mmCIF file of C-alpha atoms in Angstrom:
data_model
loop_
_atom_site.group_PDB
_atom_site.id
_atom_site.type_symbol
_atom_site.label_atom_id
_atom_site.label_comp_id
_atom_site.label_asym_id
_atom_site.label_seq_id
_atom_site.Cartn_x
_atom_site.Cartn_y
_atom_site.Cartn_z
ATOM 1 C CA UNK A 110 -0.123 0.155 0.222
ATOM 2 C CA UNK A 111 2.201 2.820 -0.362
ATOM 3 C CA UNK A 112 0.984 6.507 -0.127
ATOM 4 C CA UNK A 113 1.577 7.420 -3.795
ATOM 5 C CA UNK A 114 -1.483 5.340 -4.744
ATOM 6 C CA UNK A 115 -4.030 6.638 -2.231
ATOM 7 C CA UNK A 116 -4.792 9.800 -4.084
ATOM 8 C CA UNK A 117 -8.411 10.074 -2.579
ATOM 9 C CA UNK A 118 -8.105 8.589 0.755
ATOM 10 C CA UNK A 119 -8.104 11.031 3.651
ATOM 11 C CA UNK A 120 -4.353 11.197 5.198
ATOM 12 C CA UNK A 121 -5.409 10.300 8.813
ATOM 13 C CA UNK A 122 -5.926 6.968 7.402
ATOM 14 C CA UNK A 123 -3.214 6.248 6.175
ATOM 15 C CA UNK A 124 0.437 4.542 7.710
ATOM 16 C CA UNK A 125 3.383 6.214 7.359
ATOM 17 C CA UNK A 126 6.796 6.229 8.770
ATOM 18 C CA UNK A 127 8.487 9.431 10.456
ATOM 19 C CA UNK A 128 11.673 10.279 11.902
ATOM 20 C CA UNK A 129 12.321 12.110 15.142
ATOM 21 C CA UNK A 130 15.286 15.096 14.149
ATOM 22 C CA UNK A 131 16.557 13.597 10.781
ATOM 23 C CA UNK A 132 19.495 16.040 10.033
ATOM 24 C CA UNK A 133 22.301 13.994 9.639
ATOM 25 C CA UNK A 134 24.586 17.013 8.571
ATOM 26 C CA UNK A 135 26.637 16.989 11.617
ATOM 27 C CA UNK A 136 29.318 14.122 11.882
ATOM 28 C CA UNK A 137 27.649 11.317 14.160
ATOM 29 C CA UNK A 138 30.345 10.605 16.239
ATOM 30 C CA UNK A 139 30.763 14.132 16.993
ATOM 31 C CA UNK A 140 27.126 14.072 18.510
ATOM 32 C CA UNK A 141 26.367 12.592 22.134
ATOM 33 C CA UNK A 142 24.690 9.836 22.546
ATOM 34 C CA UNK A 143 22.246 10.726 24.791
ATOM 35 C CA UNK A 144 20.924 12.525 21.106
ATOM 36 C CA UNK A 145 21.893 10.095 18.195
ATOM 37 C CA UNK A 146 18.886 9.338 17.451
ATOM 38 C CA UNK A 147 19.226 7.792 13.281
ATOM 39 C CA UNK A 148 21.631 6.664 10.378
ATOM 40 C CA UNK A 149 20.674 9.128 7.438
ATOM 41 C CA UNK A 150 20.491 11.465 6.271
ATOM 42 C CA UNK A 151 17.315 13.557 5.050
ATOM 43 C CA UNK A 152 17.511 12.612 1.471
ATOM 44 C CA UNK A 153 18.298 9.350 2.335
ATOM 45 C CA UNK A 154 15.631 9.466 5.055
ATOM 46 C CA UNK A 155 12.735 10.511 2.504
ATOM 47 C CA UNK A 156 14.403 7.733 0.203
ATOM 48 C CA UNK A 157 13.994 4.550 2.152
ATOM 49 C CA UNK A 158 10.479 6.701 2.782
ATOM 50 C CA UNK A 159 10.303 8.364 5.683
ATOM 51 C CA UNK A 160 7.117 11.503 5.066
ATOM 52 C CA UNK A 161 6.966 12.209 8.707
ATOM 53 C CA UNK A 162 9.760 14.645 10.262
ATOM 54 C CA UNK A 163 9.519 16.067 14.221
ATOM 55 C CA UNK A 164 11.530 19.173 14.037
ATOM 56 C CA UNK A 165 13.006 20.827 16.352
ATOM 57 C CA UNK A 166 14.445 24.859 16.209
ATOM 58 C CA UNK A 167 15.971 27.770 18.070
ATOM 59 C CA UNK A 168 18.130 30.283 17.581
ATOM 60 C CA UNK A 169 21.387 29.608 16.709
ATOM 61 C CA UNK A 170 24.257 31.174 19.075
ATOM 62 C CA UNK A 171 24.788 34.463 17.688
ATOM 63 C CA UNK A 172 20.878 34.337 17.396
ATOM 64 C CA UNK A 173 21.230 35.603 13.722
ATOM 65 C CA UNK A 174 18.559 32.973 12.589
ATOM 66 C CA UNK A 175 16.700 30.132 13.266
ATOM 67 C CA UNK A 176 18.866 26.431 12.835
ATOM 68 C CA UNK A 177 17.713 22.508 13.867
ATOM 69 C CA UNK A 178 18.450 21.376 18.272
ATOM 70 C CA UNK A 179 18.189 17.997 19.218
ATOM 71 C CA UNK A 180 17.822 19.491 23.184
ATOM 72 C CA UNK A 181 20.964 21.025 24.514
ATOM 73 C CA UNK A 182 22.862 19.719 20.893
ATOM 74 C CA UNK A 183 23.080 22.317 18.113
ATOM 75 C CA UNK A 184 22.888 19.992 14.568
ATOM 76 C CA UNK A 185 24.575 22.056 12.554
ATOM 77 C CA UNK A 186 24.666 25.812 12.086
ATOM 78 C CA UNK A 187 25.598 26.548 8.169
ATOM 79 C CA UNK A 188 22.291 24.916 7.886
ATOM 80 C CA UNK A 189 18.796 26.768 9.052
ATOM 81 C CA UNK A 190 15.598 26.192 9.273
ATOM 82 C CA UNK A 191 15.206 27.601 5.710
ATOM 83 C CA UNK A 192 17.891 26.063 4.175
ATOM 84 C CA UNK A 193 16.574 22.687 5.329
ATOM 85 C CA UNK A 194 13.334 23.108 3.996
ATOM 86 C CA UNK A 195 14.383 24.000 0.583
ATOM 87 C CA UNK A 196 15.488 20.788 1.057
ATOM 88 C CA UNK A 197 12.067 19.124 1.601
ATOM 89 C CA UNK A 198 10.865 21.518 -1.651
ATOM 90 C CA UNK A 199 13.170 20.116 -4.065
ATOM 91 C CA UNK A 200 12.047 16.377 -2.867
ATOM 92 C CA UNK A 201 9.062 17.354 -3.283
ATOM 93 C CA UNK A 202 9.518 18.420 -6.593
ATOM 94 C CA UNK A 203 11.270 15.568 -8.140
ATOM 95 C CA UNK A 204 8.346 13.421 -6.282
ATOM 96 C CA UNK A 205 5.377 15.560 -6.961
ATOM 97 C CA UNK A 206 3.033 12.613 -6.093
ATOM 98 C CA UNK A 207 4.106 12.029 -2.239
ATOM 99 C CA UNK A 208 3.044 14.308 0.509
ATOM 100 C CA UNK A 209 4.688 15.503 3.669
ATOM 101 C CA UNK A 210 4.609 15.993 7.389
ATOM 102 C CA UNK A 211 6.815 18.644 8.889
ATOM 103 C CA UNK A 212 6.156 18.826 12.831
ATOM 104 C CA UNK A 213 7.992 22.065 14.231
ATOM 105 C CA UNK A 214 8.628 22.436 18.125
ATOM 106 C CA UNK A 215 10.437 25.176 20.082
ATOM 107 C CA UNK A 216 13.342 23.500 21.366
ATOM 108 C CA UNK A 217 13.959 24.458 24.972
ATOM 109 C CA UNK A 218 16.834 24.937 27.161
ATOM 110 C CA UNK A 219 20.031 25.317 24.274
ATOM 111 C CA UNK A 220 21.903 27.886 25.815
ATOM 112 C CA UNK A 221 21.475 30.020 28.523
ATOM 113 C CA UNK A 222 18.720 32.812 28.481
ATOM 114 C CA UNK A 223 17.246 31.256 25.036
ATOM 115 C CA UNK A 224 13.353 31.448 25.302
ATOM 116 C CA UNK A 225 11.197 31.081 22.972
ATOM 117 C CA UNK A 226 10.575 35.159 22.260
ATOM 118 C CA UNK A 227 8.574 37.748 20.094
ATOM 119 C CA UNK A 228 12.161 36.997 17.972
ATOM 120 C CA UNK A 229 12.253 33.428 17.830
ATOM 121 C CA UNK A 230 8.631 33.656 16.386
ATOM 122 C CA UNK A 231 8.751 36.667 13.489
ATOM 123 C CA UNK A 232 12.028 34.410 12.711
ATOM 124 C CA UNK A 233 9.213 30.912 12.670
ATOM 125 C CA UNK A 234 6.525 32.821 10.723
ATOM 126 C CA UNK A 235 8.218 34.629 8.248
ATOM 127 C CA UNK A 236 9.741 31.281 7.383
ATOM 128 C CA UNK A 237 6.652 29.583 7.020
ATOM 129 C CA UNK A 238 4.206 32.662 5.346
ATOM 130 C CA UNK A 239 6.688 33.646 3.031
ATOM 131 C CA UNK A 240 5.719 33.067 -0.825
ATOM 132 C CA UNK A 241 7.320 29.467 -1.707
ATOM 133 C CA UNK A 242 6.716 27.823 2.048
ATOM 134 C CA UNK A 243 2.601 29.196 0.705
ATOM 135 C CA UNK A 244 3.404 26.462 -1.937
ATOM 136 C CA UNK A 245 4.415 23.616 -0.686
ATOM 137 C CA UNK A 246 2.220 24.671 3.049
ATOM 138 C CA UNK A 247 -0.683 22.424 1.859
ATOM 139 C CA UNK A 248 -3.114 26.374 3.621
ATOM 140 C CA UNK A 249 -5.603 24.195 5.132
ATOM 141 C CA UNK A 250 -6.513 25.018 8.436
ATOM 142 C CA UNK A 251 -7.259 22.601 10.945
ATOM 143 C CA UNK A 252 -7.559 19.533 8.520
ATOM 144 C CA UNK A 253 -5.473 16.812 7.060
ATOM 145 C CA UNK A 254 -7.394 17.443 3.858
ATOM 146 C CA UNK A 255 -7.078 13.949 1.601
ATOM 147 C CA UNK A 256 -3.879 12.786 -0.497
ATOM 148 C CA UNK A 257 -5.340 14.547 -3.945
ATOM 149 C CA UNK A 258 -5.006 18.023 -2.793
ATOM 150 C CA UNK A 259 -2.134 17.093 -0.330
ATOM 151 C CA UNK A 260 -0.186 15.607 -3.177
ATOM 152 C CA UNK A 261 2.919 17.649 -3.543
ATOM 153 C CA UNK A 262 2.884 19.777 -0.361
ATOM 154 C CA UNK A 263 4.113 19.461 3.205
ATOM 155 C CA UNK A 264 1.347 19.664 6.027
ATOM 156 C CA UNK A 265 2.191 22.094 8.802
ATOM 157 C CA UNK A 266 1.639 19.853 12.457
ATOM 158 C CA UNK A 267 2.486 22.697 15.541
ATOM 159 C CA UNK A 268 3.383 21.807 18.219
ATOM 160 C CA UNK A 269 3.959 25.763 18.787
ATOM 161 C CA UNK A 270 2.163 28.912 19.651
ATOM 162 C CA UNK A 271 3.054 32.387 18.149
ATOM 163 C CA UNK A 272 2.171 33.947 21.714
ATOM 164 C CA UNK A 273 4.285 35.939 21.924
ATOM 165 C CA UNK A 274 3.086 37.697 19.113
ATOM 166 C CA UNK A 275 -0.311 39.804 18.163
ATOM 167 C CA UNK A 276 -2.975 36.421 17.462
ATOM 168 C CA UNK A 277 -3.348 37.680 13.332
ATOM 169 C CA UNK A 278 0.199 35.604 13.362
ATOM 170 C CA UNK A 279 -0.565 32.782 14.754
ATOM 171 C CA UNK A 280 -3.943 32.441 12.618
ATOM 172 C CA UNK A 281 -2.488 33.144 9.309
ATOM 173 C CA UNK A 282 -0.506 29.883 9.825
ATOM 174 C CA UNK A 283 -2.360 26.565 7.919
ATOM 175 C CA UNK A 284 -1.754 23.185 9.060
ATOM 176 C CA UNK A 285 -2.247 21.145 12.380
ATOM 177 C CA UNK A 286 -2.105 23.384 16.084
ATOM 178 C CA UNK A 287 -1.144 20.764 18.496
ATOM 179 C CA UNK A 288 0.766 22.289 21.039
ATOM 180 C CA UNK A 289 -1.927 22.541 24.334
ATOM 181 C CA UNK A 290 -2.180 20.100 26.315
ATOM 182 C CA UNK A 291 0.572 17.555 24.980
ATOM 183 C CA UNK A 292 1.354 15.471 28.669
ATOM 184 C CA UNK A 293 4.863 15.039 28.744
ATOM 185 C CA UNK A 294 6.380 11.110 28.218
ATOM 186 C CA UNK A 295 2.620 10.831 27.943
ATOM 187 C CA UNK A 296 1.002 7.367 26.969
ATOM 188 C CA UNK A 297 -2.608 7.877 25.275
ATOM 189 C CA UNK A 298 -2.558 11.986 24.706
ATOM 190 C CA UNK A 299 -6.114 13.513 23.217
ATOM 191 C CA UNK A 300 -5.798 16.405 21.225
ATOM 192 C CA UNK A 301 -8.816 17.769 19.491
ATOM 193 C CA UNK A 302 -7.037 20.062 16.771
ATOM 194 C CA UNK A 303 -10.911 20.856 14.838
ATOM 195 C CA UNK A 304 -13.551 22.779 17.657
ATOM 196 C CA UNK A 305 -16.094 21.948 14.815
ATOM 197 C CA UNK A 306 -15.316 18.862 13.447
ATOM 198 C CA UNK A 307 -14.358 16.797 16.882
ATOM 199 C CA UNK A 308 -11.083 16.020 14.862
ATOM 200 C CA UNK A 309 -9.170 14.099 17.279
ATOM 201 C CA UNK A 310 -4.967 13.592 16.980
ATOM 202 C CA UNK A 311 -4.813 10.385 18.877
ATOM 203 C CA UNK A 312 -0.294 10.367 20.294
ATOM 204 C CA UNK A 313 1.419 8.091 22.494
ATOM 205 C CA UNK A 314 4.883 10.284 23.734
ATOM 206 C CA UNK A 315 6.313 8.538 27.010
ATOM 207 C CA UNK A 316 9.598 8.415 25.102
ATOM 208 C CA UNK A 317 11.386 7.664 29.040
ATOM 209 C CA UNK A 318 10.070 4.820 31.284
ATOM 210 C CA UNK A 319 10.039 7.363 33.784
ATOM 211 C CA UNK A 320 7.865 5.949 36.133
ATOM 212 C CA UNK A 321 10.457 2.430 36.779
ATOM 213 C CA UNK A 322 13.319 2.508 39.388
ATOM 214 C CA UNK A 323 16.250 3.959 37.766
ATOM 215 C CA UNK A 324 18.515 0.774 38.411
ATOM 216 C CA UNK A 325 15.612 -1.443 36.295
ATOM 217 C CA UNK A 326 17.557 -3.049 33.620
ATOM 218 C CA UNK A 327 17.806 -2.171 30.035
ATOM 219 C CA UNK A 328 15.485 -5.203 29.116
ATOM 220 C CA UNK A 329 13.105 -3.576 31.355
ATOM 221 C CA UNK A 330 13.863 -0.546 30.230
ATOM 222 C CA UNK A 331 13.068 -1.672 26.397
ATOM 223 C CA UNK A 332 9.880 -3.855 27.317
ATOM 224 C CA UNK A 333 7.818 -1.458 28.608
ATOM 225 C CA UNK A 334 8.647 0.731 25.964
ATOM 226 C CA UNK A 335 7.603 -2.128 23.712
ATOM 227 C CA UNK A 336 4.045 -2.630 25.297
ATOM 228 C CA UNK A 337 3.669 0.890 25.610
ATOM 229 C CA UNK A 338 3.827 1.386 21.712
ATOM 230 C CA UNK A 339 2.677 -1.751 21.066
ATOM 231 C CA UNK A 340 -0.906 -0.956 22.633
ATOM 232 C CA UNK A 341 -0.872 2.167 21.007
ATOM 233 C CA UNK A 342 -0.386 0.540 17.202
ATOM 234 C CA UNK A 343 -3.077 -1.829 18.410
ATOM 235 C CA UNK A 344 -5.272 1.128 18.792
ATOM 236 C CA UNK A 345 -4.524 2.898 15.489
ATOM 237 C CA UNK A 346 -5.630 -0.305 14.030
ATOM 238 C CA UNK A 347 -8.742 -1.018 15.202
ATOM 239 C CA UNK A 348 -10.479 2.274 16.857
ATOM 240 C CA UNK A 349 -11.205 6.457 15.295
ATOM 241 C CA UNK A 350 -10.750 5.074 12.072
ATOM 242 C CA UNK A 351 -10.853 8.796 10.584
ATOM 243 C CA UNK A 352 -8.478 10.053 12.595
ATOM 244 C CA UNK A 353 -4.493 11.479 13.181
ATOM 245 C CA UNK A 354 -2.886 8.322 15.465
ATOM 246 C CA UNK A 355 1.088 9.732 16.738
ATOM 247 C CA UNK A 356 3.159 6.653 17.855
ATOM 248 C CA UNK A 357 6.792 7.729 19.095
ATOM 249 C CA UNK A 358 8.146 4.403 18.841
ATOM 250 C CA UNK A 359 11.037 6.186 19.596
ATOM 251 C CA UNK A 360 13.359 6.909 23.166
ATOM 252 C CA UNK A 361 15.796 6.163 25.412
ATOM 253 C CA UNK A 362 16.324 7.035 29.772
ATOM 254 C CA UNK A 363 19.144 7.912 30.326
ATOM 255 C CA UNK A 364 18.959 8.486 34.248
ATOM 256 C CA UNK A 365 18.981 4.362 34.121
ATOM 257 C CA UNK A 366 22.011 2.469 35.304
ATOM 258 C CA UNK A 367 23.307 1.533 33.026
ATOM 259 C CA UNK A 368 22.344 4.712 30.795
ATOM 260 C CA UNK A 369 19.482 3.443 28.254
ATOM 261 C CA UNK A 370 20.524 5.614 25.202
ATOM 262 C CA UNK A 371 18.433 5.981 22.147
ATOM 263 C CA UNK A 372 20.323 3.808 19.946
ATOM 264 C CA UNK A 373 20.522 0.886 22.768
ATOM 265 C CA UNK A 374 16.347 1.720 23.463
ATOM 266 C CA UNK A 375 15.724 1.436 19.441
ATOM 267 C CA UNK A 376 18.071 -1.354 18.261
ATOM 268 C CA UNK A 377 20.029 -2.997 21.313
ATOM 269 C CA UNK A 378 23.509 -2.822 22.061
ATOM 270 C CA UNK A 379 24.975 -6.316 20.517
ATOM 271 C CA UNK A 380 24.938 -7.571 23.444
ATOM 272 C CA UNK A 381 23.733 -10.153 26.287
ATOM 273 C CA UNK A 382 22.291 -6.530 28.243
ATOM 274 C CA UNK A 383 19.595 -6.828 25.476
ATOM 275 C CA UNK A 384 18.389 -10.498 23.600
ATOM 276 C CA UNK A 385 16.205 -9.857 22.362
ATOM 277 C CA UNK A 386 17.152 -6.150 20.283
ATOM 278 C CA UNK A 387 15.469 -3.110 20.922
ATOM 279 C CA UNK A 388 12.048 -1.689 20.532
ATOM 280 C CA UNK A 389 12.458 -1.852 16.969
ATOM 281 C CA UNK A 390 13.279 -6.064 16.825
ATOM 282 C CA UNK A 391 10.400 -5.804 19.152
ATOM 283 C CA UNK A 392 7.808 -4.117 17.281
ATOM 284 C CA UNK A 393 8.355 -7.038 13.908
ATOM 285 C CA UNK A 394 6.111 -9.396 15.328
ATOM 286 C CA UNK A 395 3.181 -6.640 16.589
ATOM 287 C CA UNK A 396 3.383 -4.824 13.147
ATOM 288 C CA UNK A 397 2.864 -8.321 11.549
ATOM 289 C CA UNK A 398 -0.096 -9.088 13.119
ATOM 290 C CA UNK A 399 -1.601 -5.429 11.908
ATOM 291 C CA UNK A 400 -1.087 -6.448 8.401
ATOM 292 C CA UNK A 401 -3.476 -4.811 5.903
ATOM 293 C CA UNK A 402 -4.835 -2.484 9.177
ATOM 294 C CA UNK A 403 -4.189 1.745 9.706
ATOM 295 C CA UNK A 404 -0.603 2.605 11.911
ATOM 296 C CA UNK A 405 -0.997 6.313 11.349
ATOM 297 C CA UNK A 406 2.362 7.827 12.175
ATOM 298 C CA UNK A 407 4.776 5.375 13.831
ATOM 299 C CA UNK A 408 8.115 7.882 14.461
ATOM 300 C CA UNK A 409 11.427 5.939 14.814
ATOM 301 C CA UNK A 410 14.914 6.086 15.728
ATOM 302 C CA UNK A 411 16.987 3.641 13.491
ATOM 303 C CA UNK A 412 14.694 3.280 11.395
ATOM 304 C CA UNK A 413 17.347 1.148 9.214
ATOM 305 C CA UNK A 414 16.999 -1.742 11.581
ATOM 306 C CA UNK A 415 15.831 -4.156 11.025
ATOM 307 C CA UNK A 416 15.415 -3.934 7.100
ATOM 308 C CA UNK A 417 12.482 -4.896 6.677
ATOM 309 C CA UNK A 418 11.104 -2.970 9.684
ATOM 310 C CA UNK A 419 9.707 1.055 7.195
ATOM 311 C CA UNK A 420 8.313 -1.629 4.752
ATOM 312 C CA UNK A 421 5.606 -3.085 7.403
ATOM 313 C CA UNK A 422 4.727 0.180 8.429
ATOM 314 C CA UNK A 423 4.224 0.936 4.805
ATOM 315 C CA UNK A 424 2.716 -2.484 4.497
ATOM 316 C CA UNK A 425 4.612 -2.587 1.325
#
């Protein structure tokens, strides 16, 4: 079931592979282990079938332009938010039957004194409403639409509010507003993004099993994440068929002893510390049991392993 063949299906009914902070524009071995969550560049991710991108922005260290961060880790000072969007637009030009979902969220804790202030919000607004952005972002508000309208476009997922600007700025942005009520580390989040139609997004964002003791083993942390993720995937396959489901299979537990880094959580560490592999491996039978059913957006760290993972999500 390729995305490009579903021309009149509501976008919320699709199964889409996603990747958090997939910007391999800085040598991966320079990024601390707690922030490494991918092996592939944006282009390679797109070519592999990734269509949902979780993008975290803030000012660069000189407060000159918006760039991407992963918590305190600067992804690249040379590639701005606008530069990366141009890369997405170029890819859409080459793949006009495809649709992207681009989620934007302000990254806090990047540096001392940084905030989601008026200057950051004004710059973001200018980027997202430029002439070229208006050409590629689907100009619907509170509606995913269908693939017939969304082909060759990107749907803006707004995990931010322009609350330091006049309300007219926020009202002018297209896309789905999912900023309010997104519970931190939530296992079952429900956000109404269209109060007129009642359209709701169902989200699992249990990114760290902090309800386990800190001396919980790596296996126990992985199992906790797998159980919550599998339950949400099964819910996506069986409930609210016209709704948007977003399931984060990614995560970590840095505070554990020993730490469970995102790579270990996703694919294990190749030793008897994780004998059954990571979340990605343990989701294979779950996804196999849901073959032919809607899974929604599935966010993965290190989506390349195991090899058939993306195909299982997309039912290829």
